[in-house]
Short mmCIF file of C-alpha atoms in Angstrom, two decimals:
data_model
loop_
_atom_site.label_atom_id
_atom_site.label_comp_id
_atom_site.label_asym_id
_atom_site.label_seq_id
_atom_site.Cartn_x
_atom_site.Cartn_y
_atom_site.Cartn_z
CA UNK A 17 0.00 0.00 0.00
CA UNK A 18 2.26 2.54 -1.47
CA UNK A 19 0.50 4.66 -3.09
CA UNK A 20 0.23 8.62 -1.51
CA UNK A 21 -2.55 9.24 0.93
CA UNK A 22 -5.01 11.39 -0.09
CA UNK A 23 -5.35 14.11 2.56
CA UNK A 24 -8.38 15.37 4.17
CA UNK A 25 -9.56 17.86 7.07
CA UNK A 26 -11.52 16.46 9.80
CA UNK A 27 -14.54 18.39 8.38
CA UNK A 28 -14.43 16.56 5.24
CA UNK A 29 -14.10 13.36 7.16
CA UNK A 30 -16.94 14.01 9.65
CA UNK A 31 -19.28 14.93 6.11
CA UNK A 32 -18.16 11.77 4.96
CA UNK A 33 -19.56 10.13 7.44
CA UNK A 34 -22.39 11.73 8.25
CA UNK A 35 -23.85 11.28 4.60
CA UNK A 36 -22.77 6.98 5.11
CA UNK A 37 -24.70 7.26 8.10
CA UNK A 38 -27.68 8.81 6.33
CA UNK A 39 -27.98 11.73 9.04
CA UNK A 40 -27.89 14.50 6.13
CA UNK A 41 -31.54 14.21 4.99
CA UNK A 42 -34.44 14.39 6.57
CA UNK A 43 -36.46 10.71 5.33
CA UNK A 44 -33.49 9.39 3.35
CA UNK A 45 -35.66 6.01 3.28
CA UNK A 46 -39.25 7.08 3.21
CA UNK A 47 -41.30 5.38 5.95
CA UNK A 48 -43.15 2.38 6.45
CA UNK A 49 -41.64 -1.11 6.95
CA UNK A 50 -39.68 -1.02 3.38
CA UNK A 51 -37.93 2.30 5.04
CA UNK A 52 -36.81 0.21 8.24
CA UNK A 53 -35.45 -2.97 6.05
CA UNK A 54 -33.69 -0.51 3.75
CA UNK A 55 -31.88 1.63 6.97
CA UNK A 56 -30.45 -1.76 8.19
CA UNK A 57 -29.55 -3.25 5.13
CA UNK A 58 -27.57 0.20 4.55
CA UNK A 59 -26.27 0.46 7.99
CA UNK A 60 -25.57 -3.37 8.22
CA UNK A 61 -27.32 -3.72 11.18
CA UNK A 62 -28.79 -2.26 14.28
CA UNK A 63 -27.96 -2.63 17.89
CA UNK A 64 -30.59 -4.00 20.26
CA UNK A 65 -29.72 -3.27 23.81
CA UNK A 66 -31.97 -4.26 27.12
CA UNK A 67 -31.79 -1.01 28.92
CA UNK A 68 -34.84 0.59 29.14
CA UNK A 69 -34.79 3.88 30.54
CA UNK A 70 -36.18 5.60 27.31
CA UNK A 71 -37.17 3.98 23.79
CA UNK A 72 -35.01 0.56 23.57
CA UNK A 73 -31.81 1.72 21.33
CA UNK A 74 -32.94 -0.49 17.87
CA UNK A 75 -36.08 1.41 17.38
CA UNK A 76 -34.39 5.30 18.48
CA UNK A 77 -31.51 4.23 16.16
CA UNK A 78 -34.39 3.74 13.21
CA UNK A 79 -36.15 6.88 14.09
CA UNK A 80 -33.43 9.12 13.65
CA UNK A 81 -33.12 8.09 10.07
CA UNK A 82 -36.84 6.98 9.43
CA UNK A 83 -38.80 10.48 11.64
CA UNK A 84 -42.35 7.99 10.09
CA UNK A 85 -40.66 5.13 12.07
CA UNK A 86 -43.20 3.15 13.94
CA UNK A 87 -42.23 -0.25 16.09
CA UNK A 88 -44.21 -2.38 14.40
CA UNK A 89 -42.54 -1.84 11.21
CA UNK A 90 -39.55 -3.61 13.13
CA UNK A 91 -41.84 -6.43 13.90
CA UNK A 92 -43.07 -7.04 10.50
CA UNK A 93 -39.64 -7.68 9.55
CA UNK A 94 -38.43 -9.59 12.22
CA UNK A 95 -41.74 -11.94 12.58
CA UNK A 96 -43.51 -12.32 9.45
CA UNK A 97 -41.18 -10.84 6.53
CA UNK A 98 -38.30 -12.66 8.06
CA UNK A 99 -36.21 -10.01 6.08
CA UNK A 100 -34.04 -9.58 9.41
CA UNK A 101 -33.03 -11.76 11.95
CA UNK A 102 -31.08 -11.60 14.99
CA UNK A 103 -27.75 -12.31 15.79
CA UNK A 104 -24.51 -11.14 17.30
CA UNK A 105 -22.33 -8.52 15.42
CA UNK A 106 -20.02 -6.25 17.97
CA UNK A 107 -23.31 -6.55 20.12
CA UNK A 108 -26.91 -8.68 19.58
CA UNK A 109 -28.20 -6.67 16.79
CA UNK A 110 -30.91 -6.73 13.91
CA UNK A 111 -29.20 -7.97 10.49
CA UNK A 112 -30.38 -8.14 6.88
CA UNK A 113 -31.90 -11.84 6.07
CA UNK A 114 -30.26 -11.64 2.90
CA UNK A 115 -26.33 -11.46 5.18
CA UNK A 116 -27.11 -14.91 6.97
CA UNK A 117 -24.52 -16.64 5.21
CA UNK A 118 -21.78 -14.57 6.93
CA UNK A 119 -22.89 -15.67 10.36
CA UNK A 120 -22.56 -19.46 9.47
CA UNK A 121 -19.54 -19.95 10.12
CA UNK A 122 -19.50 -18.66 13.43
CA UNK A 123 -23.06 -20.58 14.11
CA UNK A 124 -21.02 -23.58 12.94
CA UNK A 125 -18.21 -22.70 15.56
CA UNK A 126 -20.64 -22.17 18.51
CA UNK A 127 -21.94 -26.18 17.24
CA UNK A 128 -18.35 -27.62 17.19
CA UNK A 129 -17.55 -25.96 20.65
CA UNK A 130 -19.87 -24.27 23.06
CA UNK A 131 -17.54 -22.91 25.16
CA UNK A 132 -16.89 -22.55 28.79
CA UNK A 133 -20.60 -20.30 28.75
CA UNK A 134 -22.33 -22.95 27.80
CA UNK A 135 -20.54 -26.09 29.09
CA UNK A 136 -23.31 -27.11 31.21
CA UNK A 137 -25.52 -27.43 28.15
CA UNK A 138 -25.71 -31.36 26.89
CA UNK A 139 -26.38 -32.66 23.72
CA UNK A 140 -29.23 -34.75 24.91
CA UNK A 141 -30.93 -31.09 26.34
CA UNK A 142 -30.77 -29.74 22.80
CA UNK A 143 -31.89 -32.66 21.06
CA UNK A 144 -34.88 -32.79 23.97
CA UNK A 145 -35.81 -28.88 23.44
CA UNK A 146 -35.52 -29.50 19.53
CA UNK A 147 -38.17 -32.06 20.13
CA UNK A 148 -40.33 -29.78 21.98
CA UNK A 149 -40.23 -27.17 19.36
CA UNK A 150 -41.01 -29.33 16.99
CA UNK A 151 -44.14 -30.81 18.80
CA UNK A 152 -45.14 -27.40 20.38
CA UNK A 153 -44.28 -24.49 18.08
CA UNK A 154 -42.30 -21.69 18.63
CA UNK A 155 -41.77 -20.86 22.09
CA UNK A 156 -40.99 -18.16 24.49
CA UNK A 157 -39.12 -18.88 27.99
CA UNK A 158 -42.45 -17.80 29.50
CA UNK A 159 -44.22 -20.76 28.04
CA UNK A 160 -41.55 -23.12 29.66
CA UNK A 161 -43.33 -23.71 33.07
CA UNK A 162 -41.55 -27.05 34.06
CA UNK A 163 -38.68 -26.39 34.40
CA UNK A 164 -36.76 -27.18 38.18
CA UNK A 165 -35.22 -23.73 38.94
CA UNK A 166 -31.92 -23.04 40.01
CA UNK A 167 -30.19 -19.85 41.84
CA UNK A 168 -28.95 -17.18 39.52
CA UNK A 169 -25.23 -17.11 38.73
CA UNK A 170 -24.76 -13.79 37.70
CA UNK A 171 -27.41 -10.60 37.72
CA UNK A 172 -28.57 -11.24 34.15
CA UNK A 173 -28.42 -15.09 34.21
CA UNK A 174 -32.38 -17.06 34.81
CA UNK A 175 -33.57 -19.42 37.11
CA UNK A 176 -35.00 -21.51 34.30
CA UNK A 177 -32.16 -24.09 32.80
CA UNK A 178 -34.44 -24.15 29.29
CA UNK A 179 -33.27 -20.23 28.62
CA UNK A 180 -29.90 -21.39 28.62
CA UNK A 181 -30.22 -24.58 26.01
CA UNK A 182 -32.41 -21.98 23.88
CA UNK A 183 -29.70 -19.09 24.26
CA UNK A 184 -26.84 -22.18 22.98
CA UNK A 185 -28.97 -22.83 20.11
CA UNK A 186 -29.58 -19.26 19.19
CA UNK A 187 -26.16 -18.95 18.97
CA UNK A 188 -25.31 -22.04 17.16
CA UNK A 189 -28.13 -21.07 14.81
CA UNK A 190 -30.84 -23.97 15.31
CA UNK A 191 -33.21 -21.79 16.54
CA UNK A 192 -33.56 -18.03 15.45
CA UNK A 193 -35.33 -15.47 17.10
CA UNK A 194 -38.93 -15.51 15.62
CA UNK A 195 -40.58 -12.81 17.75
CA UNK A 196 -39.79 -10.30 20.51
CA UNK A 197 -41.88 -8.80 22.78
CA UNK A 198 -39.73 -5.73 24.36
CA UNK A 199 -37.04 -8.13 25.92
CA UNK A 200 -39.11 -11.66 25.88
CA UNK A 201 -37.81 -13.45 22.75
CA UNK A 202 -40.27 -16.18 21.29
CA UNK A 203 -37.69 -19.35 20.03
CA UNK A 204 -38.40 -21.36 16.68
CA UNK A 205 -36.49 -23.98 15.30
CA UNK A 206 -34.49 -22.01 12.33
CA UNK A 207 -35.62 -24.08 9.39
CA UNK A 208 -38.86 -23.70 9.89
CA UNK A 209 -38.95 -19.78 10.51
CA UNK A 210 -37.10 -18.83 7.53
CA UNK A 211 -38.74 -21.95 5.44
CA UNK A 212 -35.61 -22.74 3.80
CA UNK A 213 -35.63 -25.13 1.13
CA UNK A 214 -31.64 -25.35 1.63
CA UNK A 215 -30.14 -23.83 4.37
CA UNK A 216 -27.76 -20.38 3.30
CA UNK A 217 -24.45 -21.88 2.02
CA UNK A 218 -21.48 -20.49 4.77
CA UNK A 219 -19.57 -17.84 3.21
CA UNK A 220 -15.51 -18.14 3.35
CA UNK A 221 -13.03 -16.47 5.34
CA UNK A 222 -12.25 -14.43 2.37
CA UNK A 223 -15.85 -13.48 1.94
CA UNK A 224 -16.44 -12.24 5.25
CA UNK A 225 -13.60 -10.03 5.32
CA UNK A 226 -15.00 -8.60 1.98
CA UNK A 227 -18.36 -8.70 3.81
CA UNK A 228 -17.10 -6.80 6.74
CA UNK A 229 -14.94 -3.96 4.41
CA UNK A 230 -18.08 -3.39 2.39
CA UNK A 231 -20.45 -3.34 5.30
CA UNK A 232 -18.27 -0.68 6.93
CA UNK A 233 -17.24 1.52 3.38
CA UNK A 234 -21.57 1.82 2.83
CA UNK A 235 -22.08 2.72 6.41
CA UNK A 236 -18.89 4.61 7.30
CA UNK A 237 -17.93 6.61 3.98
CA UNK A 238 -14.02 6.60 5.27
CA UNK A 239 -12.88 3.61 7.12
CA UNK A 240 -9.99 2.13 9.11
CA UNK A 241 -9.32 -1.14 10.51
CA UNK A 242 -10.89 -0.28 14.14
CA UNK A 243 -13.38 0.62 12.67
CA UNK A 244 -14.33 -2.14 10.01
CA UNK A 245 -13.48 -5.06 13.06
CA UNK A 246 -14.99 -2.66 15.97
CA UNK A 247 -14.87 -5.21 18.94
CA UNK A 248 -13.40 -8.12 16.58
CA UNK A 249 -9.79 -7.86 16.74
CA UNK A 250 -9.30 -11.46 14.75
CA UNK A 251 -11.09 -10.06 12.10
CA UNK A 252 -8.24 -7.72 11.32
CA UNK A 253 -5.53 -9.51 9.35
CA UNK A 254 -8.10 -10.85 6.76
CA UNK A 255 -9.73 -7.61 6.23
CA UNK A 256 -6.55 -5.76 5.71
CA UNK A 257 -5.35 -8.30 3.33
CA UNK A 258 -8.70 -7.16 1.22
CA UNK A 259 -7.60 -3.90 1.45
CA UNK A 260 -4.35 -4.25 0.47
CA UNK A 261 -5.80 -5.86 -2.64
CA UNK A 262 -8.30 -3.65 -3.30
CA UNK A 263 -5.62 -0.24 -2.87
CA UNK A 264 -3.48 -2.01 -5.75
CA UNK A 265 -6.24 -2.39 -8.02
CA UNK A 266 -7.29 1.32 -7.75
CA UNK A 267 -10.85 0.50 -5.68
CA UNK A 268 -9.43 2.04 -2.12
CA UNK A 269 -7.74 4.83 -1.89
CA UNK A 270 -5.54 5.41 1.36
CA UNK A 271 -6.37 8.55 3.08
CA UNK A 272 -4.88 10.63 6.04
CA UNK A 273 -6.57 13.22 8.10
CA UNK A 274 -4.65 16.16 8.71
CA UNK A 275 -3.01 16.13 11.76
CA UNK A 276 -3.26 12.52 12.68
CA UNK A 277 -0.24 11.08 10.36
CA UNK A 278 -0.38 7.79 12.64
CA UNK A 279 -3.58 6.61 11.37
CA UNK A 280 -4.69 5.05 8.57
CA UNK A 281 -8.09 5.38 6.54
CA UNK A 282 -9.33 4.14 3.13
CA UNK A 283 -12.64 4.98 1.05
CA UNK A 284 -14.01 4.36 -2.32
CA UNK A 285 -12.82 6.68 -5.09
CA UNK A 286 -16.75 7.66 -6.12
CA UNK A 287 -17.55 8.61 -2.07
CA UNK A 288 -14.14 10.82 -1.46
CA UNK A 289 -15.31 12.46 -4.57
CA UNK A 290 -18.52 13.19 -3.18
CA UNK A 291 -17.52 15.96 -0.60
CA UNK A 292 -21.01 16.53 0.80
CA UNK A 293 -22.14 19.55 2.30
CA UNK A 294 -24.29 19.14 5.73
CA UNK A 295 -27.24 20.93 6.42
CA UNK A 296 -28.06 22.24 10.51
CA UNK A 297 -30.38 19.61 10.85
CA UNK A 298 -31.08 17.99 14.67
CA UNK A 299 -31.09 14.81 15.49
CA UNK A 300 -31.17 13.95 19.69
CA UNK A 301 -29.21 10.11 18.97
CA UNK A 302 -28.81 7.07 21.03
CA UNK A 303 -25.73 6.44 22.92
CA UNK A 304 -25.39 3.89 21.13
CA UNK A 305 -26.14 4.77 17.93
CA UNK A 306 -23.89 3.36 14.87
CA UNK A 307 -21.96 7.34 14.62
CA UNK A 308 -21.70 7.47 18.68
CA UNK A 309 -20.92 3.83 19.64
CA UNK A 310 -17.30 3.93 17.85
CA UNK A 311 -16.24 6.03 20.45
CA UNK A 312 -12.49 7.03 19.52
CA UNK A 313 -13.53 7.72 15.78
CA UNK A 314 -16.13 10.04 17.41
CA UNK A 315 -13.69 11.95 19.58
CA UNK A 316 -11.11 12.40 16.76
CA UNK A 317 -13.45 13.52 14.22
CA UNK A 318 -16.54 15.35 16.16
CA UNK A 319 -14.12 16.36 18.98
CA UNK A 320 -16.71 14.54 21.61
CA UNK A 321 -15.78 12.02 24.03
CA UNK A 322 -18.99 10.49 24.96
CA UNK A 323 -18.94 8.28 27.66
CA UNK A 324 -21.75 5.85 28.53
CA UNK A 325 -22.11 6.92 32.17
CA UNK A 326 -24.84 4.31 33.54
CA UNK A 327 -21.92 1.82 34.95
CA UNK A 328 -20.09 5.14 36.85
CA UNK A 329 -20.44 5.99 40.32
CA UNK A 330 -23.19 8.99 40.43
CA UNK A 331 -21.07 11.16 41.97
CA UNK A 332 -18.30 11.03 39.05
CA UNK A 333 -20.71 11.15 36.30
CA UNK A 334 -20.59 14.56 33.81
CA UNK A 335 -23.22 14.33 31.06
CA UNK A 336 -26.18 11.73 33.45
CA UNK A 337 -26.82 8.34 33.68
CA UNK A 338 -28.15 7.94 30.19
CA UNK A 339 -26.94 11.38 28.41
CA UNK A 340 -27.83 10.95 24.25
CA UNK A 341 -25.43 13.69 22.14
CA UNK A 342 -27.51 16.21 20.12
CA UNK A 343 -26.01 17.19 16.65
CA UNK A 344 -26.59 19.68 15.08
CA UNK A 345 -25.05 19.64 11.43
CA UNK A 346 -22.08 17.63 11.79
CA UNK A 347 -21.82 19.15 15.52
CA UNK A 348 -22.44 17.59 18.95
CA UNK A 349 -23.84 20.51 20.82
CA UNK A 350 -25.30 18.95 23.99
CA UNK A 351 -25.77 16.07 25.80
CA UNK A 352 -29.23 15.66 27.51
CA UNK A 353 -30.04 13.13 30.26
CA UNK A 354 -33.80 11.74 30.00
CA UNK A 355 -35.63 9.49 31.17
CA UNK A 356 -39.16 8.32 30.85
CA UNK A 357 -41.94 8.87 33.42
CA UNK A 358 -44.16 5.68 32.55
CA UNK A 359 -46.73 6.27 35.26
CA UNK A 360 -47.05 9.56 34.19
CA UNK A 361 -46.28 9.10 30.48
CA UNK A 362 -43.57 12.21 29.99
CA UNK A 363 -40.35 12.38 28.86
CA UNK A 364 -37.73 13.91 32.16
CA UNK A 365 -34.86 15.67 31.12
CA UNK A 366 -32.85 14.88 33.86
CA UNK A 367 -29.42 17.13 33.20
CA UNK A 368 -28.80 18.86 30.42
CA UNK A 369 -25.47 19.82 29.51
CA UNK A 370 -23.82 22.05 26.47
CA UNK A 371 -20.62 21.16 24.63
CA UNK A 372 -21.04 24.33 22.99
CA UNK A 373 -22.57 27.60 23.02
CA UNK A 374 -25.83 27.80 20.45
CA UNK A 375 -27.52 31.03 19.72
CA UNK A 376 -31.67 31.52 19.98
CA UNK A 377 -32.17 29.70 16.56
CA UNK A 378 -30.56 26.80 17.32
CA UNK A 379 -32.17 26.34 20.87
CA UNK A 380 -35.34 26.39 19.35
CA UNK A 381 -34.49 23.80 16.56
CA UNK A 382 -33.63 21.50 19.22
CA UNK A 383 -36.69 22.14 21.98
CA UNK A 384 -38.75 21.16 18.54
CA UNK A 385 -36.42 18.55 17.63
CA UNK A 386 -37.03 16.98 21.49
CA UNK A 387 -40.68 17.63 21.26
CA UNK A 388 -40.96 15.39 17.94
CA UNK A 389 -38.44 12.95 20.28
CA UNK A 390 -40.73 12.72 23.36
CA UNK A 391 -44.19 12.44 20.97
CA UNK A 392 -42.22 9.46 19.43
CA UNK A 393 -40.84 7.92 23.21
CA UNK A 394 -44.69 8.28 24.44
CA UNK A 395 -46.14 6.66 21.76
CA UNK A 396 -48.08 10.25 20.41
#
């Protein structure tokens, strides 16, 4: 990878990816369930996290690109288009139907060795809830009521020894995630949810390395090798062999931002010709949202070192227990704390703190932009 870097300012590179992440229009993908499947498929897929303290981070994630969003569009394409499924990326996230076949392999992995997690789970109490299943239809741990419970061995863990054979098999990919009801997930035996005539053939090593680069150039604009293999450090020496490939044939070009010489970035020729402009639009985004979540990218280019404050002592916390950036153009202006009243259906703001000084019109944009945001957390 010889060739001279192409050199950009970090304004370029935050435009860049801004306009990847689809946060430089205001319905880039129209609304309605079609508008959900496209966001993913563009993004690659979207995080599902179990805290609850406002809307569960896969469905804010899709409203800041999709302001039509509603949750049942998610549902439609988890439980009866099938079009996504569930599975684990850097975190258990929503993923295009149509990119199973890069997740085989691993499924495969979790079937050859289960691991020290899931030791305690036997062959004969796989092939027992595969029978059940099968006889009983898909099932949610709820609708397991014989099981012998046992004590807890960690905060998240469950009494009931059946969620544990059903999380083994999620992860080996025998059963897939057919519904979900806020956090209760409803099991099915994976043949039969997707209807396969023949299961997805498993994609190579060489594949998913491609896979991962082109996932990350379509949802990233500029990319570098933390960023491609965020929280997947083995994925690294493939991927940058595909770079290295692609760099000699012309399709990468390396690229440096100025003033960080020690780091290395790469985008398409067609996108680093782009060189979008971004409009002040608002957008209030989840902590972990797919701009916010790669958090060293985010400080070096937006100058913002969000840190997800709900695991920190109170007392040494700076933005709240569960702050969510504001942008504002390719900005982060504030950081606002909420959380929702249920009993009283409202939206708290619990702290609210600026990054940076806003005049009058830009205060305004964002009380509107957080009154469209609690209409959408209260169901309105």
């Amino acid at each position: 990878m010889s060739k001279t870097p192409l050199t950009l300012t970090k304004a370029q590179a935050r435009a860049l990816w801004m306009r990847a992440q689809r946060l430089d229009d205001t319905a880039p993908f129209g609304s309605g369930p079609e508008a959900a499947h496209a966001a993913i498929a563009h993004l690659g897929y979207v995080q599902i996290d179990t805290i609850n303290v406002i809307e569960r981070c896969h469905h804010h994630i899709l409203y800041a690109r999709i302001p039509a969003y509603r949750r049942d569009d998610l549902d439609q394409l988890q439980a009866r288009d099938k079009s996504v499924f569930e599975y684990w990326t850097h975190a258990l996230s929503y993923v295009p139907s149509a990119d199973l076949r890069y997740f085989v392999p691993a499924m495969k992995a979790w079937r050859a060795n289960p691991s020290a997690w899931f030791g305690t789970v036997s062959k004969a109490e796989v092939a027992a809830m595969t029978r059940r299943l099968e006889a009983q239809g898909p099932l949610s741990i709820r609708d397991i009521d014989d099981d012998e419970l046992v004590d807890k061995t960690h905060p998240w863990a469950s009494r009931k020894p059946s969620k544990r054979v059903l999380q083994l098999m999620f992860y080996q990919g025998l059963v897939a995630i057919a519904a979900r009801d806020g956090m209760l997930k409803t099991y099915d035996l994976a043949d039969r949810h997707f209807g396969w005539e023949t299961r997805p053939r498993p994609a190579t090593a060489r594949q998913i390395s491609a896979y991962l680069l082109d996932r990350a150039l379509r949802s990233q604009g500029l990319v570098s090798l933390d960023s491609i293999c965020h929280l997947n450090a083995k994925a690294k020496p493939g991927v940058r062999e595909v770079i290295e490939a692609r760099v000699r044939r012309g399709q990468l070009v390396p690229v440096r931002i100025a003033g960080e010489d020690k780091l290395a970035f790469w985008g398409d020729p067609e996108t680093l010709a782009a060189q979008p402009e971004i409009a002040d639009r608002v957008h209030i985004l989840s902590p972990f949202d797919p701009l916010i979540i790669l958090r060293k990218r985010l400080k070096l280019l937006f100058g913002y070192d969000h840190v997800f404050e709900a695991y920190i002592p109170q007392a040494k916390r700076q933005f709240g227990y569960f702050a969510l950036p504001v942008l504002v153009g390719d900005r982060v202006v504030a950081a606002i704390d909420l959380k929702t009243d249920r009993v009283a259906n409202r939206l708290l703001t619990q702290q609210w703190t600026w990054i940076e000084d806003v005049g009058s019109q830009t205060r305004a944009a964002i009380d509107a932009a957080l009154d469209r945001f609690s209409a959408f957390q209260l169901g309105r």
